[in-house]
Amino acid sequence: MKLNKIVIAIDGYSACGKSTTAKEVAKILGYRYIDSGAMYRAVTLYFLDHHVALTNPKEVDRALQQINISFKVNTKKVTETFLNGLSVEQEIRQMRVSEQVSPVSTIKAVREAMVAQQRKLGKDKGIVMDGRDIGTVVFPQAELKLFMTADMLVRAFRRQREWLEQDRLIDLDDVIENIKKRDLIDTTRAESPLRQADDAVVIDTTHITIDEQVDQVIRMAISRMLGSSKG
């Protein structure tokens, strides 16, 4: 039986394993992986480097017109984020970007621009996209919606480990503060706040491995693909 392509939308808090799980699921299914968070990080990097005033709508609109974000798979089969033709995968993970990405993400014009790009990327389905509002705003009709969460301390350790792998030592208290601040902004912003879609499946990743997360998602995805094919 031929399996129809579907859209897999993964939302949830930062450092819950969304991106890692999404990448592996996409690789196994042969789907495209789109990191929506990387798109907002790329915009934030551009704003920082070009000293764009977030409170000036004209500056923001002008900057957005100069931004082109794309994704390419490198020789190691890893998806990299490109900003105006240049790989910025390392730069967008820096603390200076992490500290400003939530304020940038609250700007209506920014969200509208990114959502439009994301919908264009997913129009032919066969994608796995993770972020904050994928199942609620970007693809409310997605065949499979997931919402990931985890204990705060576990999330902080995971994020600290990510930075250590990039040879950056960040104090755990600073990591926790950054995550708490981001959670608050993400869940209370006026534009597309982080929330669980009514029909999303919740996955608490506190006590499960990435392999277990991936296995759960793959089983659910195949079930939805079979259901879609029958329909």
XYZ file of N, CA and C in Angstrom:
693
model
N 0.845 -1.204 0.000
C 0.000 0.000 0.000
C 0.874 1.246 0.000
N 0.557 2.190 -0.877
C 1.290 3.452 -0.928
C 0.848 4.345 0.228
N 1.821 4.876 0.942
C 1.513 5.759 2.072
C 1.491 7.204 1.613
N 0.403 7.888 1.890
C 0.320 9.306 1.536
C 1.236 10.131 2.425
N 1.770 11.197 1.864
C 2.618 12.088 2.641
C 1.760 12.912 3.596
N 2.303 13.186 4.771
C 1.575 13.987 5.767
C 2.468 15.105 6.283
N 1.877 15.985 7.050
C 2.618 17.030 7.760
C 2.693 16.636 9.223
N 3.908 16.602 9.759
C 4.111 16.306 11.176
C 4.524 17.602 11.865
N 3.687 18.089 12.758
C 3.929 19.352 13.460
C 4.325 19.060 14.906
N 5.501 19.504 15.285
C 5.994 19.270 16.645
C 6.194 20.604 17.361
N 5.389 20.836 18.378
C 5.505 22.058 19.180
C 5.970 21.700 20.585
N 6.293 22.720 21.362
C 6.677 22.477 22.743
C 7.732 23.442 23.229
N 8.145 23.228 24.457
C 9.122 24.111 25.096
C 10.530 23.843 24.561
N 11.415 24.802 24.765
C 12.796 24.641 24.318
C 13.505 23.559 25.134
N 14.491 22.930 24.510
C 15.334 21.908 25.159
C 14.548 20.679 25.611
N 13.490 20.339 24.884
C 12.728 19.120 25.184
C 13.055 18.000 24.197
N 13.924 18.292 23.247
C 14.287 17.291 22.257
C 13.516 17.395 20.961
N 12.787 18.506 20.762
C 11.972 18.666 19.551
C 12.797 18.541 18.274
N 13.844 19.349 18.194
C 14.628 19.395 16.958
C 15.332 18.080 16.670
N 15.954 17.502 17.697
C 16.666 16.233 17.516
C 15.712 15.143 17.060
N 14.558 15.067 17.712
C 13.550 14.072 17.343
C 13.036 14.319 15.937
N 12.723 15.571 15.637
C 12.192 15.924 14.316
C 13.169 15.559 13.206
N 14.453 15.836 13.428
C 15.482 15.522 12.418
C 15.541 14.024 12.158
N 15.531 13.225 13.236
C 15.622 11.774 13.084
C 14.383 11.201 12.410
N 13.221 11.705 12.792
C 11.968 11.243 12.191
C 11.966 11.546 10.693
N 12.387 12.762 10.349
C 12.437 13.158 8.940
C 13.389 12.259 8.157
N 14.528 11.950 8.770
C 15.532 11.112 8.104
C 14.980 9.706 7.856
N 14.309 9.136 8.854
C 13.759 7.785 8.731
C 12.643 7.718 7.687
N 11.793 8.742 7.678
C 10.656 8.749 6.749
C 11.018 9.270 5.359
N 12.211 9.862 5.236
C 12.594 10.465 3.965
C 11.869 11.776 3.729
N 11.494 12.446 4.837
C 10.789 13.719 4.770
C 11.781 14.884 4.872
N 11.319 16.072 4.534
C 12.122 17.275 4.725
C 11.956 17.742 6.171
N 13.037 18.186 6.758
C 12.981 18.726 8.121
C 13.115 20.242 8.052
N 12.171 20.924 8.691
C 12.204 22.392 8.743
C 12.230 22.830 10.199
N 13.300 23.513 10.582
C 13.465 24.027 11.940
C 12.943 25.466 11.975
N 11.672 25.634 12.375
C 11.090 26.984 12.377
C 11.800 27.897 13.368
N 12.287 27.312 14.470
C 13.012 28.117 15.448
C 14.276 28.711 14.858
N 14.932 27.949 13.975
C 16.147 28.446 13.324
C 15.823 29.644 12.434
N 14.624 29.666 11.885
C 14.222 30.789 11.036
C 14.126 32.066 11.871
N 13.518 31.956 13.056
C 13.420 33.125 13.941
C 14.793 33.526 14.468
N 15.653 32.544 14.693
C 17.016 32.838 15.136
C 17.792 33.568 14.037
N 17.574 33.156 12.787
C 18.256 33.800 11.664
C 17.809 35.262 11.529
N 16.517 35.493 11.704
C 16.006 36.869 11.669
C 16.637 37.679 12.806
N 16.692 37.070 13.994
C 17.284 37.743 15.161
C 18.744 38.089 14.901
N 19.483 37.148 14.327
C 20.895 37.396 14.004
C 21.023 38.578 13.048
N 20.187 38.615 12.030
C 20.222 39.723 11.064
C 19.911 41.049 11.754
N 18.885 41.038 12.610
C 18.506 42.265 13.325
C 19.652 42.759 14.208
N 20.314 41.823 14.908
C 21.419 42.198 15.785
C 22.593 42.762 14.984
N 22.951 42.077 13.921
C 24.110 42.494 13.122
C 23.871 43.807 12.384
N 22.596 44.108 12.099
C 22.272 45.338 11.372
C 21.625 46.390 12.263
N 21.671 46.147 13.571
C 21.203 47.117 14.566
C 19.776 47.611 14.269
N 18.902 46.653 13.991
C 17.504 46.988 13.706
C 16.769 47.259 15.015
N 16.109 48.386 15.101
C 15.350 48.751 16.300
C 14.014 48.019 16.291
N 13.807 47.141 17.275
C 12.595 46.328 17.303
C 11.332 47.158 17.467
N 11.477 48.360 17.997
C 10.309 49.220 18.226
C 9.998 50.109 17.028
N 10.782 49.980 15.961
C 10.566 50.802 14.763
C 10.006 49.915 13.641
N 8.680 49.962 13.419
C 8.043 49.098 12.411
C 8.643 49.246 11.013
N 9.004 50.472 10.640
C 9.570 50.696 9.297
C 10.919 50.005 9.154
N 11.738 50.084 10.203
C 13.043 49.411 10.170
C 12.865 47.900 10.092
N 11.923 47.394 10.873
C 11.658 45.951 10.883
C 11.188 45.486 9.506
N 10.224 46.187 8.930
C 9.702 45.814 7.615
C 10.794 45.869 6.550
N 11.617 46.911 6.619
C 12.697 47.070 5.646
C 13.700 45.917 5.764
N 14.004 45.540 7.007
C 14.951 44.452 7.237
C 14.389 43.120 6.738
N 13.106 42.868 7.002
C 12.484 41.611 6.585
C 12.529 41.430 5.069
N 12.466 42.538 4.347
C 12.524 42.476 2.884
C 13.915 42.066 2.387
N 14.918 42.207 3.262
C 16.300 41.878 2.890
C 16.713 40.483 3.347
N 15.780 39.766 3.981
C 16.117 38.470 4.572
C 15.597 37.313 3.731
N 16.507 36.403 3.387
C 16.123 35.187 2.683
C 16.690 33.998 3.458
N 15.805 33.146 3.935
C 16.217 31.987 4.743
C 15.962 30.702 3.973
N 16.948 29.830 3.966
C 16.796 28.542 3.288
C 17.485 27.457 4.104
N 17.212 26.216 3.754
C 17.807 25.072 4.448
C 18.467 24.153 3.424
N 19.666 23.694 3.744
C 20.389 22.773 2.864
C 20.991 21.647 3.696
N 21.030 20.464 3.128
C 21.634 19.315 3.798
C 23.104 19.246 3.390
N 23.997 19.260 4.385
C 25.430 19.238 4.081
C 25.926 17.814 3.808
N 27.227 17.671 3.603
C 27.806 16.369 3.255
C 27.665 15.342 4.378
N 27.432 15.816 5.609
C 27.245 14.918 6.746
C 25.768 14.583 6.969
N 24.940 14.958 5.986
C 23.493 14.704 6.048
C 22.823 15.496 7.168
N 23.421 16.620 7.534
C 22.868 17.489 8.569
C 22.284 18.746 7.909
N 21.070 19.108 8.320
C 20.434 20.287 7.749
C 21.022 21.555 8.356
N 21.456 22.467 7.494
C 22.010 23.731 7.947
C 21.098 24.889 7.541
N 21.090 25.934 8.370
C 20.297 27.126 8.104
C 21.153 28.145 7.360
N 20.604 28.670 6.277
C 21.316 29.670 5.487
C 20.573 31.002 5.518
N 21.319 32.062 5.752
C 20.769 33.419 5.761
C 21.416 34.186 4.624
N 20.598 34.554 3.656
C 21.087 35.273 2.476
C 22.287 34.572 1.836
N 22.164 33.245 1.726
C 23.166 32.468 1.022
C 24.338 31.981 1.845
N 24.425 32.384 3.107
C 25.545 31.988 3.960
C 25.058 31.109 5.114
N 25.803 30.053 5.423
C 25.442 29.183 6.536
C 25.641 29.936 7.851
N 24.600 29.943 8.674
C 24.667 30.639 9.970
C 24.321 29.676 11.105
N 24.474 28.381 10.850
C 24.068 27.366 11.807
C 24.748 27.545 13.170
N 26.022 27.916 13.174
C 26.733 28.122 14.432
C 26.355 29.454 15.073
N 26.292 30.503 14.265
C 26.018 31.842 14.791
C 24.658 31.957 15.468
N 23.646 31.276 14.908
C 22.295 31.429 15.467
C 22.116 30.682 16.779
N 23.105 29.865 17.173
C 23.020 29.134 18.439
C 23.740 29.869 19.567
N 24.306 31.023 19.274
C 25.035 31.777 20.290
C 24.079 32.366 21.331
N 24.614 32.596 22.537
C 23.796 33.120 23.627
C 23.179 34.479 23.279
N 23.911 35.324 22.564
C 23.379 36.656 22.233
C 22.122 36.550 21.376
N 22.050 35.508 20.557
C 20.851 35.279 19.763
C 19.759 34.662 20.637
N 20.146 33.700 21.485
C 19.177 33.042 22.375
C 18.471 34.052 23.275
N 19.208 35.086 23.701
C 18.645 36.081 24.606
C 17.671 37.030 23.916
N 17.748 37.125 22.589
C 16.910 38.091 21.876
C 15.855 37.462 20.960
N 15.929 36.132 20.761
C 15.029 35.521 19.799
C 13.557 35.614 20.210
N 13.262 35.518 21.494
C 11.857 35.604 21.921
C 11.267 36.992 21.685
N 11.969 38.095 22.080
C 11.435 39.436 21.777
C 11.223 39.653 20.275
N 12.154 39.167 19.470
C 12.002 39.304 18.018
C 10.795 38.513 17.542
N 10.603 37.322 18.125
C 9.501 36.446 17.710
C 8.125 36.990 18.070
N 8.069 37.949 18.984
C 6.766 38.515 19.371
C 6.271 39.556 18.379
N 7.142 40.010 17.487
C 6.783 41.061 16.533
C 5.860 40.490 15.447
N 4.710 41.097 15.291
C 3.690 40.592 14.368
C 4.217 40.445 12.946
N 4.917 41.454 12.462
C 5.426 41.425 11.085
C 6.407 40.272 10.880
N 7.206 40.002 11.896
C 8.170 38.901 11.817
C 7.439 37.568 11.733
N 6.457 37.369 12.600
C 5.720 36.105 12.610
C 4.965 35.907 11.300
N 4.343 36.965 10.793
C 3.603 36.841 9.533
C 4.535 36.447 8.393
N 5.722 37.050 8.368
C 6.688 36.741 7.310
C 7.172 35.302 7.403
N 7.464 34.843 8.629
C 7.963 33.481 8.809
C 6.871 32.437 8.561
N 5.660 32.706 9.026
C 4.557 31.752 8.815
C 4.290 31.582 7.325
N 4.349 32.676 6.577
C 4.147 32.610 5.122
C 5.211 31.730 4.476
N 6.473 31.892 4.902
C 7.554 31.063 4.366
C 7.370 29.600 4.748
N 6.968 29.369 6.001
C 6.804 27.999 6.487
C 5.690 27.272 5.743
N 4.586 27.956 5.503
C 3.473 27.334 4.771
C 3.885 27.005 3.334
N 4.690 27.856 2.749
C 5.173 27.615 1.387
C 6.068 26.370 1.361
N 6.908 26.231 2.384
C 7.805 25.074 2.468
C 7.038 23.762 2.652
N 5.846 23.854 3.260
C 5.102 22.637 3.558
C 3.909 22.366 2.662
N 3.777 23.124 1.589
C 2.568 22.981 0.767
C 2.442 21.614 0.098
N 3.584 20.946 -0.156
C 3.527 19.631 -0.793
C 3.578 18.480 0.220
N 3.481 18.826 1.504
C 3.518 17.849 2.599
C 4.846 17.089 2.607
N 4.892 15.974 3.314
C 6.142 15.228 3.420
C 7.191 15.993 4.193
N 6.758 16.698 5.254
C 7.704 17.468 6.059
C 7.493 17.210 7.551
N 8.556 17.451 8.299
C 8.488 17.469 9.756
C 8.952 18.859 10.162
N 8.097 19.602 10.832
C 8.448 20.960 11.237
C 8.250 21.104 12.739
N 9.238 21.684 13.408
C 9.103 21.891 14.850
C 9.186 23.369 15.183
N 8.540 23.737 16.300
C 8.530 25.137 16.700
C 7.612 25.387 17.876
N 6.970 26.538 17.851
C 6.085 26.942 18.952
C 4.615 26.996 18.532
N 4.364 27.231 17.253
C 2.978 27.431 16.797
C 2.679 26.660 15.511
N 3.385 25.555 15.307
C 3.231 24.824 14.049
C 1.858 24.152 13.950
N 1.445 23.484 15.029
C 0.163 22.791 14.999
C -1.028 23.695 15.249
N -0.783 24.874 15.815
C -1.891 25.785 16.131
C -2.100 26.867 15.076
N -1.018 27.328 14.449
C -1.120 28.456 13.513
C -0.640 28.110 12.101
N 0.555 27.558 12.003
C 1.135 27.319 10.682
C 0.396 26.213 9.934
N 0.238 25.059 10.579
C -0.461 23.931 9.961
C -1.530 23.369 10.898
N -2.635 24.110 11.092
C -3.690 23.630 11.999
C -4.360 22.346 11.491
N -4.171 22.024 10.198
C -4.756 20.803 9.633
C -3.738 19.677 9.523
N -2.593 19.815 10.182
C -1.550 18.777 10.127
C -2.115 17.432 10.567
N -1.706 16.378 9.867
C -2.218 15.040 10.176
C -1.720 14.518 11.518
N -0.514 14.944 11.924
C 0.021 14.512 13.218
C 0.590 15.721 13.952
N 0.025 15.993 15.131
C 0.491 17.106 15.955
C 1.015 16.560 17.283
N 2.188 17.035 17.671
C 2.797 16.603 18.925
C 3.147 17.818 19.756
N 3.092 17.647 21.079
C 3.485 18.726 21.986
C 4.451 18.139 23.003
N 5.685 18.655 23.008
C 6.722 18.111 23.885
C 6.990 19.005 25.085
N 7.198 18.348 26.204
C 7.503 19.054 27.445
C 8.508 18.227 28.240
N 9.095 18.832 29.274
C 10.042 18.119 30.135
C 10.297 18.958 31.374
N 10.853 18.328 32.386
C 11.204 19.002 33.629
C 12.226 20.116 33.359
N 12.074 21.241 34.050
C 12.930 22.409 33.826
C 14.417 22.098 33.995
N 14.773 21.400 35.077
C 16.185 21.118 35.331
C 16.770 20.208 34.244
N 15.991 19.254 33.800
C 16.433 18.362 32.723
C 16.656 19.169 31.451
N 15.748 20.079 31.169
C 15.886 20.933 29.985
C 17.151 21.782 30.078
N 17.418 22.323 31.262
C 18.598 23.176 31.453
C 19.887 22.387 31.257
N 19.943 21.173 31.799
C 21.126 20.330 31.626
C 21.352 20.013 30.142
N 20.257 19.736 29.432
C 20.366 19.418 28.006
C 20.896 20.613 27.220
N 20.369 21.798 27.505
C 20.812 22.988 26.792
C 22.261 23.316 27.126
N 22.642 23.145 28.395
C 24.031 23.391 28.794
C 24.968 22.428 28.067
N 24.541 21.167 27.933
C 25.351 20.170 27.247
C 25.527 20.520 25.764
N 24.460 21.051 25.156
C 24.544 21.471 23.759
C 25.624 22.534 23.589
N 25.650 23.504 24.501
C 26.641 24.571 24.411
C 28.047 24.049 24.712
N 28.142 23.087 25.631
C 29.452 22.501 25.935
C 30.035 21.800 24.710
N 29.151 21.178 23.934
C 29.598 20.503 22.717
C 30.131 21.499 21.690
N 29.761 22.767 21.866
C 30.265 23.832 20.991
C 31.394 24.610 21.685
N 31.962 23.965 22.736
C 33.073 24.556 23.492
C 32.700 25.876 24.164
N 31.449 25.953 24.622
C 31.015 27.152 25.346
C 30.469 26.726 26.709
N 31.109 27.212 27.768
C 30.675 26.880 29.123
C 29.772 27.987 29.652
N 28.491 27.657 29.835
C 27.509 28.609 30.347
C 27.039 28.125 31.715
N 27.069 29.002 32.701
C 26.647 28.649 34.056
C 25.209 28.128 34.034
N 24.949 27.053 34.783
C 23.625 26.426 34.788
C 22.534 27.404 35.200
N 22.812 28.264 36.187
C 21.812 29.249 36.620
C 21.443 30.196 35.483
N 22.433 30.555 34.664
C 22.173 31.436 33.520
C 21.329 30.716 32.474
N 21.592 29.426 32.303
C 20.818 28.631 31.353
C 19.360 28.550 31.807
N 19.151 28.268 33.080
C 17.786 28.179 33.631
C 17.059 29.504 33.478
N 17.742 30.598 33.788
C 17.140 31.933 33.678
C 16.738 32.221 32.239
N 17.612 31.852 31.299
C 17.320 32.067 29.882
C 16.094 31.271 29.441
N 16.002 30.011 29.883
C 14.870 29.162 29.509
C 13.569 29.678 30.129
N 13.617 30.072 31.411
C 12.423 30.593 32.075
C 11.919 31.865 31.391
N 12.851 32.729 31.051
C 12.492 33.984 30.381
C 11.840 33.700 29.032
N 12.426 32.741 28.327
C 11.886 32.410 27.011
C 10.509 31.769 27.122
N 10.334 30.884 28.093
C 9.028 30.258 28.308
C 7.949 31.306 28.560
N 8.284 32.283 29.411
C 7.318 33.326 29.761
C 6.910 34.131 28.536
N 7.897 34.541 27.765
C 7.607 35.330 26.569
C 6.820 34.507 25.562
N 7.250 33.251 25.349
C 6.603 32.402 24.349
C 5.142 32.109 24.676
N 4.840 31.940 25.965
C 3.480 31.551 26.354
C 2.543 32.740 26.568
N 3.086 33.937 26.666
C 2.237 35.103 26.954
C 2.179 36.118 25.827
N 2.950 35.906 24.767
C 2.960 36.894 23.670
C 1.593 36.953 23.000
N 1.281 38.105 22.419
C -0.007 38.303 21.766
C -0.088 37.540 20.449
N 1.025 37.477 19.717
C 1.040 36.816 18.417
C 1.449 35.353 18.549
N 0.534 34.458 18.213
C 0.813 33.018 18.168
C 1.540 32.497 19.397
N 0.958 32.626 20.579
C 1.634 32.131 21.794
C 1.789 30.615 21.771
N 2.787 30.140 22.487
C 3.002 28.694 22.608
C 1.854 28.085 23.406
N 1.166 27.153 22.806
C 0.119 26.416 23.511
C -0.077 25.069 22.827
N -0.630 24.161 23.568
C -0.876 22.824 23.039
C -2.139 22.818 22.190
N -2.042 22.319 20.969
C -3.226 22.190 20.121
C -4.172 21.175 20.750
N -5.474 21.387 20.582
C -6.468 20.513 21.195
C -6.281 19.047 20.806
N -5.833 18.811 19.571
C -5.697 17.432 19.095
C -4.240 16.961 19.061
N -3.373 17.642 19.807
C -1.959 17.241 19.855
C -1.732 16.122 20.866
N -0.793 15.252 20.561
C -0.386 14.189 21.478
C 0.771 14.723 22.318
N 0.640 14.664 23.645
C 1.682 15.176 24.535
C 2.746 14.102 24.779
N 4.012 14.497 24.642
C 5.128 13.599 24.945
C 6.013 14.277 25.989
N 6.053 13.705 27.186
C 6.932 14.211 28.250
C 8.268 13.495 28.092
N 9.312 14.256 27.768
C 10.610 13.650 27.453
C 11.563 13.599 28.649
N 11.069 13.908 29.846
C 11.934 13.951 31.033
C 12.689 12.651 31.258
N 11.992 11.530 31.132
C 12.596 10.246 31.482
C 12.723 9.281 30.307
N 12.668 9.794 29.083
C 12.829 8.905 27.933
C 13.966 9.387 27.041
N 14.550 8.465 26.336
C 15.679 8.787 25.466
C 15.189 9.325 24.126
N 16.120 9.894 23.358
C 15.787 10.377 22.022
C 15.281 9.224 21.156
N 15.934 8.060 21.258
C 15.501 6.894 20.470
C 14.061 6.514 20.792
N 13.701 6.603 22.065
C 12.325 6.273 22.471
C 11.341 7.314 21.946
N 11.756 8.575 21.966
C 10.909 9.639 21.413
C 10.667 9.403 19.927
N 11.760 9.126 19.220
C 11.677 8.916 17.773
C 10.781 7.723 17.467
N 10.930 6.647 18.218
C 10.128 5.446 18.005
C 8.639 5.744 18.173
N 8.305 6.502 19.206
C 6.896 6.873 19.437
C 6.337 7.646 18.254
N 7.102 8.629 17.808
C 6.634 9.498 16.720
C 6.497 8.719 15.414
N 7.466 7.854 15.118
C 7.415 7.059 13.885
C 6.176 6.177 13.865
N 5.880 5.528 14.992
C 4.701 4.655 15.052
C 3.420 5.443 14.827
N 3.327 6.623 15.444
C 2.140 7.464 15.252
C 2.049 7.978 13.820
N 3.210 8.337 13.244
C 3.235 8.865 11.879
C 2.757 7.814 10.880
N 3.249 6.588 11.017
C 2.854 5.519 10.102
C 1.356 5.250 10.216
N 0.841 5.301 11.450
C -0.604 5.118 11.652
C -1.401 6.193 10.920
N -0.934 7.452 11.014
C -1.630 8.560 10.332
C -1.479 8.432 8.828
N -0.315 7.990 8.364
C -0.095 7.837 6.925
C -1.001 6.744 6.350
N -1.162 5.658 7.110
C -2.068 4.588 6.691
C -3.510 5.081 6.657
N -3.883 5.832 7.691
C -5.224 6.381 7.752
C -5.502 7.329 6.608
N -4.491 8.141 6.271
C -4.624 9.090 5.178
C -4.764 8.374 3.842
N -4.024 7.276 3.678
C -4.088 6.508 2.442
C -5.466 5.871 2.247
N -6.020 5.361 3.354
C -7.357 4.742 3.283
C -8.424 5.753 2.942
N -8.190 7.026 3.452
C -9.189 8.045 3.191
C -9.203 8.446 1.730
